[in-house]
C-alpha positions as a Markdown table, in Angstrom:
| # | Residue | x | y | z |
|---|---|---|---|---|
| 1 | Met | 0.0 | 0.0 | 0.0 |
| 2 | Thr | 1.4 | 3.4 | -1.0 |
| 3 | Ser | 1.0 | 6.5 | 1.2 |
| 4 | Thr | -0.7 | 9.5 | -0.4 |
| 5 | Pro | 0.3 | 13.0 | 0.5 |
| 6 | Glu | -2.9 | 13.4 | 2.5 |
| 7 | Asn | -2.1 | 10.4 | 4.6 |
| 8 | Thr | 1.4 | 11.5 | 5.2 |
| 9 | Ala | 0.4 | 15.0 | 6.2 |
| 10 | Gly | -2.4 | 13.6 | 8.5 |
| 11 | Thr | 0.1 | 11.2 | 10.1 |
| 12 | Ala | 2.7 | 13.9 | 10.7 |
| 13 | Ala | 0.1 | 16.3 | 12.2 |
| 14 | Ser | -1.2 | 13.7 | 14.6 |
| 15 | Thr | 2.3 | 12.7 | 15.6 |
| 16 | Thr | 3.2 | 16.3 | 16.3 |
| 17 | Ala | 0.0 | 17.0 | 18.2 |
| 18 | Asp | 0.2 | 14.0 | 20.5 |
| 19 | Pro | 3.7 | 14.7 | 21.9 |
| 20 | Ser | 2.8 | 18.3 | 22.8 |
| 21 | Ala | -0.4 | 17.2 | 24.5 |
| 22 | Ser | 1.5 | 14.6 | 26.3 |
| 23 | Thr | 4.2 | 17.1 | 27.3 |
| 24 | Val | 1.6 | 19.5 | 28.7 |
| 25 | Ala | -0.1 | 16.6 | 30.6 |
| 26 | Asp | 3.3 | 15.4 | 31.9 |
| 27 | Gly | 4.2 | 18.9 | 33.0 |
| 28 | Ala | 0.9 | 19.3 | 34.9 |
| 29 | Ala | 1.5 | 15.9 | 36.5 |
| 30 | Val | 5.0 | 16.9 | 37.6 |
| 31 | Val | 3.7 | 20.2 | 39.1 |
| 32 | Ala | 0.9 | 18.3 | 40.9 |
| 33 | Glu | 3.4 | 15.8 | 42.3 |
| 34 | Ala | 5.8 | 18.6 | 43.4 |
| 35 | Glu | 2.9 | 20.4 | 45.1 |
| 36 | Ala | 1.9 | 17.2 | 46.9 |
| 37 | Val | 5.5 | 16.6 | 48.0 |
| 38 | Thr | 5.9 | 20.2 | 49.2 |
| 39 | Glu | 2.6 | 19.9 | 51.2 |
| 40 | Ala | 3.7 | 16.5 | 52.7 |
| 41 | Glu | 7.1 | 18.0 | 53.7 |
| 42 | Gly | 5.3 | 20.9 | 55.3 |
| 43 | Ile | 3.1 | 18.6 | 57.3 |
| 44 | Ala | 6.1 | 16.5 | 58.4 |
| 45 | Val | 8.0 | 19.7 | 59.5 |
| 46 | Gln | 4.9 | 20.8 | 61.6 |
| 47 | Ala | 4.7 | 17.3 | 63.1 |
| 48 | Met | 8.4 | 17.3 | 64.0 |
| 49 | Ala | 8.0 | 20.8 | 65.6 |
| 50 | Ala | 5.0 | 19.6 | 67.6 |
| 51 | Thr | 6.9 | 16.6 | 68.9 |
| 52 | Ala | 10.3 | 18.4 | 69.2 |
| 53 | Ala | 12.6 | 17.2 | 71.9 |
| 54 | Thr | 13.0 | 19.4 | 74.9 |
| 55 | Tyr | 16.1 | 19.6 | 77.0 |
| 56 | Pro | 16.4 | 20.3 | 80.8 |
| 57 | Val | 18.1 | 23.4 | 82.0 |
| 58 | Ala | 20.8 | 22.6 | 84.6 |
| 59 | Pro | 19.3 | 22.0 | 88.0 |
| 60 | Gly | 19.5 | 24.9 | 90.4 |
| 61 | Tyr | 19.7 | 27.6 | 87.7 |
| 62 | Arg | 17.3 | 30.3 | 86.6 |
| 63 | Leu | 18.7 | 30.7 | 83.1 |
| 64 | Asn | 19.0 | 34.1 | 81.4 |
| 65 | Val | 17.6 | 34.3 | 77.9 |
| 66 | Arg | 19.5 | 36.8 | 75.7 |
| 67 | Ser | 18.6 | 38.6 | 72.5 |
| 68 | Gly | 21.7 | 37.3 | 70.9 |
| 69 | Pro | 24.4 | 34.7 | 71.3 |
| 70 | Ser | 26.4 | 36.6 | 74.0 |
| 71 | Ser | 26.2 | 37.4 | 77.7 |
| 72 | Arg | 26.4 | 41.1 | 76.7 |
| 73 | Ser | 23.2 | 40.8 | 74.6 |
| 74 | Ser | 20.2 | 42.3 | 76.2 |
| 75 | Leu | 18.3 | 40.2 | 78.7 |
| 76 | Val | 14.9 | 39.1 | 77.3 |
| 77 | Arg | 13.6 | 37.0 | 80.2 |
| 78 | Gln | 14.7 | 34.5 | 82.7 |
| 79 | Leu | 13.7 | 30.8 | 82.7 |
| 80 | Pro | 12.5 | 29.4 | 86.0 |
| 81 | Tyr | 14.2 | 26.6 | 88.0 |
| 82 | Gly | 13.4 | 23.2 | 86.4 |
| 83 | Ala | 12.7 | 24.7 | 83.0 |
| 84 | Arg | 13.0 | 22.7 | 79.8 |
| 85 | Val | 13.7 | 24.2 | 76.4 |
| 86 | Ala | 13.0 | 23.2 | 72.8 |
| 87 | Ile | 16.0 | 24.1 | 70.6 |
| 88 | Arg | 15.0 | 25.6 | 67.2 |
| 89 | Cys | 18.5 | 26.0 | 66.0 |
| 90 | Gln | 22.1 | 26.6 | 67.3 |
| 91 | Arg | 24.9 | 29.0 | 66.4 |
| 92 | Asn | 28.3 | 30.0 | 67.6 |
| 93 | Gly | 28.7 | 33.0 | 69.8 |
| 94 | Glu | 30.5 | 34.0 | 73.0 |
| 95 | Arg | 32.5 | 31.3 | 74.7 |
| 96 | Val | 30.9 | 30.5 | 78.0 |
| 97 | Ser | 31.6 | 28.1 | 80.9 |
| 98 | Gly | 28.7 | 26.5 | 82.7 |
| 99 | Pro | 27.7 | 23.3 | 84.5 |
| 100 | Tyr | 27.9 | 21.3 | 81.3 |
| 101 | Gly | 31.4 | 22.5 | 80.2 |
| 102 | Thr | 32.8 | 25.3 | 78.1 |
| 103 | Asn | 31.9 | 26.1 | 74.5 |
| 104 | Asp | 30.7 | 28.8 | 72.2 |
| 105 | Ile | 27.4 | 27.1 | 71.2 |
| 106 | Trp | 24.2 | 29.1 | 71.8 |
| 107 | Asp | 20.7 | 27.6 | 71.5 |
| 108 | Cys | 17.9 | 29.6 | 69.9 |
| 109 | Ile | 14.8 | 28.7 | 71.8 |
| 110 | Ala | 12.5 | 31.3 | 70.1 |
| 111 | Pro | 13.0 | 34.1 | 67.6 |
| 112 | Gly | 15.5 | 36.5 | 69.1 |
| 113 | Gln | 16.0 | 34.3 | 72.2 |
| 114 | Tyr | 19.2 | 32.6 | 73.0 |
| 115 | Val | 20.7 | 30.6 | 75.9 |
| 116 | Ser | 24.2 | 29.3 | 76.4 |
| 117 | Asp | 24.3 | 25.6 | 75.6 |
| 118 | Thr | 26.6 | 25.0 | 78.6 |
| 119 | Tyr | 23.4 | 25.4 | 80.8 |
| 120 | Val | 21.3 | 23.0 | 78.8 |
| 121 | Arg | 21.7 | 19.2 | 79.2 |
| 122 | Thr | 21.6 | 18.0 | 75.5 |
| 123 | Gly | 23.9 | 15.0 | 76.1 |
| 124 | Ser | 26.4 | 16.3 | 73.5 |
| 125 | Asp | 29.4 | 18.6 | 73.4 |
| 126 | Gly | 28.4 | 19.6 | 69.8 |
| 127 | Phe | 25.4 | 20.7 | 67.8 |
| 128 | Val | 22.2 | 18.8 | 68.3 |
| 129 | Ala | 20.0 | 21.0 | 66.2 |
| 130 | Pro | 20.3 | 22.7 | 62.8 |
| 131 | Arg | 22.5 | 25.8 | 62.5 |
| 132 | Cys | 20.7 | 29.1 | 62.7 |
| 133 | Ala | 20.4 | 30.9 | 59.3 |
| 134 | Asn | 22.2 | 34.0 | 60.6 |
């Protein structure tokens, strides 16, 4: 059977139309999948925050909470005896000595609120949370 010009043109047109329709559909599927993954990650982060570990402040201390990672930063508040803190992130700052050693790690417990890691029993001499962005 011999192809006629009409058949050839018709075949070429349908071949060209199908891939673009498929590409658009594939693109929409990729976007939908990415949105689903982003939403799932957001839910996972919220769940982790809700069940975040808390760490005890050294017994017998009312811990000063500072506006930055230094004992010279302004005092924001003071934690009561027996307090526990959730560490959002950690960063380096002033080197401090406390009941749990000497280091320069400061724990961010809320936006603009830092405590020296040497007064928090994390069970580690190093970082136990992500580094703060700034």
